[in-house]
Short mmCIF file of C-alpha atoms and ligand atoms in Angstrom, two decimals:
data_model
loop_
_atom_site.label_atom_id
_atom_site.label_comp_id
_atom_site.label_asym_id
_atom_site.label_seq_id
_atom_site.Cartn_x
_atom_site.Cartn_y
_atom_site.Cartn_z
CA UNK A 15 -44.67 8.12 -0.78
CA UNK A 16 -48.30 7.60 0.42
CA UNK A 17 -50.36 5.50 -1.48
CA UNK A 18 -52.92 8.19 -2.90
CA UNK A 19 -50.16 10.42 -4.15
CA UNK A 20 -48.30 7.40 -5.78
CA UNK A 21 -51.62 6.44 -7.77
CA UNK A 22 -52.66 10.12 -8.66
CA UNK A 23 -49.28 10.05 -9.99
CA UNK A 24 -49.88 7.05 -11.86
CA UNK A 25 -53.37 8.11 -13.00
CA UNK A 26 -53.14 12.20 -13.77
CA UNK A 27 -49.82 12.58 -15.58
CA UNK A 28 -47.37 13.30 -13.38
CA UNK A 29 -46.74 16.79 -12.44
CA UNK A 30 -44.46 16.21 -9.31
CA UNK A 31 -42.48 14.21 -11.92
CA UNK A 32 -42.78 17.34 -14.73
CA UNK A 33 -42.09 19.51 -12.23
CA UNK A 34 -38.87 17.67 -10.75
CA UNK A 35 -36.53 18.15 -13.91
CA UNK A 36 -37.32 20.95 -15.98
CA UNK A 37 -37.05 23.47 -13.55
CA UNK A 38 -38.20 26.68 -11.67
CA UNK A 39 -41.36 27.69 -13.64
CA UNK A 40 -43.11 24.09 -13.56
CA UNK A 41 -41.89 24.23 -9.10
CA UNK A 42 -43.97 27.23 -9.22
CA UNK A 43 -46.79 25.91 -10.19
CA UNK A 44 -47.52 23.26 -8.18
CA UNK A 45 -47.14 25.12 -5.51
CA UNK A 46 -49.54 28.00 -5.88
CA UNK A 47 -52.04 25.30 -4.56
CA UNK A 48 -52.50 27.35 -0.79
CA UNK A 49 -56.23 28.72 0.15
CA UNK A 50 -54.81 32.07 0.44
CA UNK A 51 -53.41 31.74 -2.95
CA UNK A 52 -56.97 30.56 -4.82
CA UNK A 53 -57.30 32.44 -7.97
CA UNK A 54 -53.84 33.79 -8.61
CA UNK A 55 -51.71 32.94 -11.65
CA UNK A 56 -48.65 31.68 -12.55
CA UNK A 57 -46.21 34.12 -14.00
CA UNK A 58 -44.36 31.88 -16.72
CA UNK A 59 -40.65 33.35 -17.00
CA UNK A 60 -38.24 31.89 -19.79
CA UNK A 61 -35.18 29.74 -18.07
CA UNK A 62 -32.29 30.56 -19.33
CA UNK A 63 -29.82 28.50 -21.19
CA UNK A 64 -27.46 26.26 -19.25
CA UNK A 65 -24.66 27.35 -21.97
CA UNK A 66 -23.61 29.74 -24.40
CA UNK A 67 -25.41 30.32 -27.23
CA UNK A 68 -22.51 29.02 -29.58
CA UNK A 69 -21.80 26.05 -27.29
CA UNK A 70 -23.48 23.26 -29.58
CA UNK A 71 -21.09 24.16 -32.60
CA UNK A 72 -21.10 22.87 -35.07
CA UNK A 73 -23.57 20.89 -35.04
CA UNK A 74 -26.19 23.68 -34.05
CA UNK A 75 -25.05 26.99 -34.92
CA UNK A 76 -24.83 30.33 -32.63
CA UNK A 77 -27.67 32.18 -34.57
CA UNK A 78 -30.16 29.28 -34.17
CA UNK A 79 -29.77 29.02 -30.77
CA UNK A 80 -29.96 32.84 -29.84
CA UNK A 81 -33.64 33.06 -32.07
CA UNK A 82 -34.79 29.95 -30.87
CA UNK A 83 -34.40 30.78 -27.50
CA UNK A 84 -34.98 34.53 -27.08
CA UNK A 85 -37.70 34.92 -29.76
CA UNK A 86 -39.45 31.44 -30.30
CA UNK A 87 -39.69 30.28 -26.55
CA UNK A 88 -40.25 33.53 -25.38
CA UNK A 89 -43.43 33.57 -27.65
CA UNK A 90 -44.27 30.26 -26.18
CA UNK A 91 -43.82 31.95 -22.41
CA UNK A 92 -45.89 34.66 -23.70
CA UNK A 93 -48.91 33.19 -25.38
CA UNK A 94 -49.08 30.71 -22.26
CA UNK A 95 -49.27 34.10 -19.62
CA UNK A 96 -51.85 35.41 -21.85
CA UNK A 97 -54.43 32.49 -22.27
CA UNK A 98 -53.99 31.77 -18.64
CA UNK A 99 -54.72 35.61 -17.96
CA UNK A 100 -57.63 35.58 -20.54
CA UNK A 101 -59.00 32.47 -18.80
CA UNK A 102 -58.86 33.98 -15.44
CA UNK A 103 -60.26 37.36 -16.94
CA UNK A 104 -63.14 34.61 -18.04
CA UNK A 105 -64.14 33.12 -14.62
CA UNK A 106 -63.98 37.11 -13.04
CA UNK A 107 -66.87 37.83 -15.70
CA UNK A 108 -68.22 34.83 -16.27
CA UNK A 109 -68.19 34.98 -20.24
CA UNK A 110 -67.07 31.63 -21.66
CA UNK A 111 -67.56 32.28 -25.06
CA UNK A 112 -63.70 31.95 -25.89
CA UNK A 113 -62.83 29.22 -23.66
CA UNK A 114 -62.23 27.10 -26.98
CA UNK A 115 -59.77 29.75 -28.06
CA UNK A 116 -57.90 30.32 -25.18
CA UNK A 117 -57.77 26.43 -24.11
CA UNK A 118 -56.26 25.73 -27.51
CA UNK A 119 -53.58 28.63 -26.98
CA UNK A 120 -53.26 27.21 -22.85
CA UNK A 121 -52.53 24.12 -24.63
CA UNK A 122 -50.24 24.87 -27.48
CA UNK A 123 -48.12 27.34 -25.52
CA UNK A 124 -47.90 25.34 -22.67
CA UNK A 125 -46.61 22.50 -24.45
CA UNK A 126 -43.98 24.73 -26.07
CA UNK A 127 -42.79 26.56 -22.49
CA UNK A 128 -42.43 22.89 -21.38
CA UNK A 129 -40.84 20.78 -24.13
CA UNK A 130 -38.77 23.68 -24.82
CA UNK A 131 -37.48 23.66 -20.66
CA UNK A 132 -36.64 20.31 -21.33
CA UNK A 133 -35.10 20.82 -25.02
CA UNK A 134 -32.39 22.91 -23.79
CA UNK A 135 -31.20 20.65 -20.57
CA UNK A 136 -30.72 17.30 -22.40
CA UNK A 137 -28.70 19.47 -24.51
CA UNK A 138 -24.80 19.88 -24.06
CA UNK A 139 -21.28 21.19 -25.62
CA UNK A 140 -19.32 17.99 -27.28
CA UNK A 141 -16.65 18.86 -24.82
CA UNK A 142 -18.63 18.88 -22.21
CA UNK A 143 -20.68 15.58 -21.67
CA UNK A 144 -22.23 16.06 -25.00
CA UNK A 145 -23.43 12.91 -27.33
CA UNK A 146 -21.77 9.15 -26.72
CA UNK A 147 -24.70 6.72 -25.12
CA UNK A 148 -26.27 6.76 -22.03
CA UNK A 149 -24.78 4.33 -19.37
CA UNK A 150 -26.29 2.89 -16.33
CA UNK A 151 -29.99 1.99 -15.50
CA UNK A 152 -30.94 4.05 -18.38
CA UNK A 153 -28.87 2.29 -20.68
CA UNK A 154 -30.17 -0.74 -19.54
CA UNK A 155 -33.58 0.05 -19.87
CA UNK A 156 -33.31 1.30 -23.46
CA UNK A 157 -31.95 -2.03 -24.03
CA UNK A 158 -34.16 -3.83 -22.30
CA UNK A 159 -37.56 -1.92 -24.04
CA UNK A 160 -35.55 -1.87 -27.66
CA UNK A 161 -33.50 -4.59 -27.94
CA UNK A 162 -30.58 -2.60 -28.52
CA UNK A 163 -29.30 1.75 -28.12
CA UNK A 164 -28.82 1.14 -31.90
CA UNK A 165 -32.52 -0.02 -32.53
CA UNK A 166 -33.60 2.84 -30.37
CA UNK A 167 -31.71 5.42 -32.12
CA UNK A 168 -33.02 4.03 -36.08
CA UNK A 169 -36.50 4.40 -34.16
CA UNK A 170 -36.15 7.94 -32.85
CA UNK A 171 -34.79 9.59 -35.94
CA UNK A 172 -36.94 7.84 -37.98
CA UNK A 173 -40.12 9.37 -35.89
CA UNK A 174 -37.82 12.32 -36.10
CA UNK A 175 -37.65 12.63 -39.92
CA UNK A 176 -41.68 12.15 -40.27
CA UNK A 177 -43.49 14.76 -38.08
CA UNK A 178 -46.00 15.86 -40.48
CA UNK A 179 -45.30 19.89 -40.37
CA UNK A 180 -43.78 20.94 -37.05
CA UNK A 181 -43.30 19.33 -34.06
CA UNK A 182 -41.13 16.88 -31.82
CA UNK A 183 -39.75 13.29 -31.54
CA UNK A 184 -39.97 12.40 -28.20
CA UNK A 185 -38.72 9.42 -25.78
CA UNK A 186 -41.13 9.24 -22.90
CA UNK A 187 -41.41 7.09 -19.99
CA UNK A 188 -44.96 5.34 -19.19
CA UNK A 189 -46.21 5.36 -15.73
CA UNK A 190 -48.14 2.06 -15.66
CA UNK A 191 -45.13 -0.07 -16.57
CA UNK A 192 -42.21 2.13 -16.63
CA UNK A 193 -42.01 1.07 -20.40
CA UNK A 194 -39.43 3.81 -22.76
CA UNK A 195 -41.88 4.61 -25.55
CA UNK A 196 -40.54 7.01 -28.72
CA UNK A 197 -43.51 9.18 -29.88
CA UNK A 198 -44.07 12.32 -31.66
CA UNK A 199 -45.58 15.11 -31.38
CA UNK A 200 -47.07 17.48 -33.52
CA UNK A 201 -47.03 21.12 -32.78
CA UNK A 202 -46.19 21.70 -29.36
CA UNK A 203 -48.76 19.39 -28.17
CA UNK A 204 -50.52 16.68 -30.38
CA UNK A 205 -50.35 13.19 -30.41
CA UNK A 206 -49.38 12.83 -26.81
CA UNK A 207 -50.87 10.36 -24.78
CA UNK A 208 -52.09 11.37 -20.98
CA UNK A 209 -50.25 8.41 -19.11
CA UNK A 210 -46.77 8.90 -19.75
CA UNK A 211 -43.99 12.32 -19.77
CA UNK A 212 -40.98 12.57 -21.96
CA UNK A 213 -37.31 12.71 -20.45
CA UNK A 214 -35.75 13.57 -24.05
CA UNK A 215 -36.95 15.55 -27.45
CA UNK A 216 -35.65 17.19 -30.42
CA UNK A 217 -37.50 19.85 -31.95
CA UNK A 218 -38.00 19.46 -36.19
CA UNK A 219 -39.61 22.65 -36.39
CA UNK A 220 -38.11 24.00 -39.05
CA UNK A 221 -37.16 27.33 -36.70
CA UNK A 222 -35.02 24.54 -34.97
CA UNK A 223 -32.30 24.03 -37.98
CA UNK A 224 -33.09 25.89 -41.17
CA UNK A 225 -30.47 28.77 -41.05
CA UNK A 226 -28.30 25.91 -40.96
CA UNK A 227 -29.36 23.01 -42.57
CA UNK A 228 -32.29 24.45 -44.73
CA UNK A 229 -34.15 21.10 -45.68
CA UNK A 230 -32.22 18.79 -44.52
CA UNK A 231 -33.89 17.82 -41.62
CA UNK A 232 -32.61 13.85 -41.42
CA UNK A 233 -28.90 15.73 -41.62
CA UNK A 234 -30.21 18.13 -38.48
CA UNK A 235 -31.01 14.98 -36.42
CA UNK A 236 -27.94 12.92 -37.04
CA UNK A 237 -26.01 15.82 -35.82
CA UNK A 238 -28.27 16.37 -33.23
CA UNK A 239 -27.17 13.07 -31.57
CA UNK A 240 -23.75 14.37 -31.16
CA UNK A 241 -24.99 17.22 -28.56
CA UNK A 242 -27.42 14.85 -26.36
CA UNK A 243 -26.98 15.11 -22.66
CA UNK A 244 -27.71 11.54 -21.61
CA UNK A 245 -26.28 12.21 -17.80
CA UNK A 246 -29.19 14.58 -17.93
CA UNK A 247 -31.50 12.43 -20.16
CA UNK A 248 -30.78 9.34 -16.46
CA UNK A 249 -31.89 12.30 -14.17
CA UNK A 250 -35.04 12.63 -16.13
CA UNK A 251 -35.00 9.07 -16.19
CA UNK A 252 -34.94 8.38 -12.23
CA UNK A 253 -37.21 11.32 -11.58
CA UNK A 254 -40.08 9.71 -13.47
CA UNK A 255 -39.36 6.13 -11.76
CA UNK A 256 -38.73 7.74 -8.83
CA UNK A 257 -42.50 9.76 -8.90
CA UNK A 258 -44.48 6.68 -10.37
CA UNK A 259 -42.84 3.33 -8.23
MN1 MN3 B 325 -38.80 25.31 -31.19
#
């Protein structure tokens, strides 16, 4: 990798490395970047679900799934086409005077589309690579930044357990240092530093495990462990190193 792509990588978040594991929509756009191309928008589609909705039973029942999919992250898809067509319909007429508004709705719904990509892949049926700990360089590295998968895991949930209102835990990797850093975010998109991405998140909105759990949320997450793709969690993993070293 040239050396002006590596540091606009390191400085501006990353979207080769977004774009390299959550997958088509986020390809798309970085690519509509041609002259002839100057102006047009992205059409956000929703991914679909690399299993059946019942497949994370029981720990994440067949109903949850199906609404959380078709209805909540299609809103998220939705709301993100229309601030991005409301901004464009902006610049045409040159009337800024809801760019607040529809940056706020670009952001929010843009941070669900994306988190919610991700959600779903480092996601996966018990009998079928589902929960256990990661092994390899990722395993190592969670060591290595945590002192131990067990220290990591106490630290996750416990960010898990106290988002304030909706939102995310989230295990990112830095760019700078490659450091594994668990965060939170609130909403789709608060709290979120600029220099780092996450490979692996569960969503505590409470659309994420009420039918189920009601308000047990701590009970959500420690079942939530059991349905963790961490084979998918290392691709993530070496597709952030890869993009930032
Ligand atoms: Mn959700």
């Amino acid at each position: 990798m040239e050396n002006s792509r590596r540091d606009f990588l390191k400085t501006t978040g990353g979207i080769a490395a977004a774009s390299a594991f959550v997958g088509a929509p986020l390809v798309q756009t970085s690519t509509v970047a041609a002259a002839e191309h100057a102006g047009e928008r992205t059409q956000h589609e929703l991914p679909p679900l690399p299993y059946d909705y019942d497949a994370l039973e029981p720990y994440i029942d067949a109903q949850t799934m199906e609404l959380h999919h078709t209805m909540h992250h299609q809103a998220y898809v939705n709301g993100l086409n229309n601030a991005e067509e409301a901004l464009a319909a902006a610049r045409a007429e040159d009337d800024f005077s809801l760019v607040q508004h529809w940056s706020r709705q670009a952001a929010f719904h843009g941070g669900g589309h994306w988190l919610h990509s991700m959600f779903w892949e480092v996601m996966a049926a018990p009998d079928n690579g589902g929960g256990g700990e990661p092994t390899g360089a990722l395993a190592e590295k969670i060591e290595e930044d945590f002192g131990s998968f067990e220290h990591f895991r106490n630290h996750f949930s416990a960010a898990a357990g106290a988002v304030e209102g909706g939102g995310w835990a989230l295990l990112h990797v830095r760019f700078d240092d490659q450091r594994l850093l668990v965060l939170q975010a609130e909403n789709q998109h608060k709290l979120s530093p600029w220099n780092s991405l996450p490979i692996l998140g569960v969503d505590v909105w409470e659309h994420a495990y009420y039918l189920n759990y009601q308000n047990r949320r701590g009970e959500y997450v420690e079942n939530w462990w059991n349905v963790v793709n961490w084979a998918r969690v290392a691709e993530n993993f070496e597709a952030v190193i890869g993009a930032v070293t």
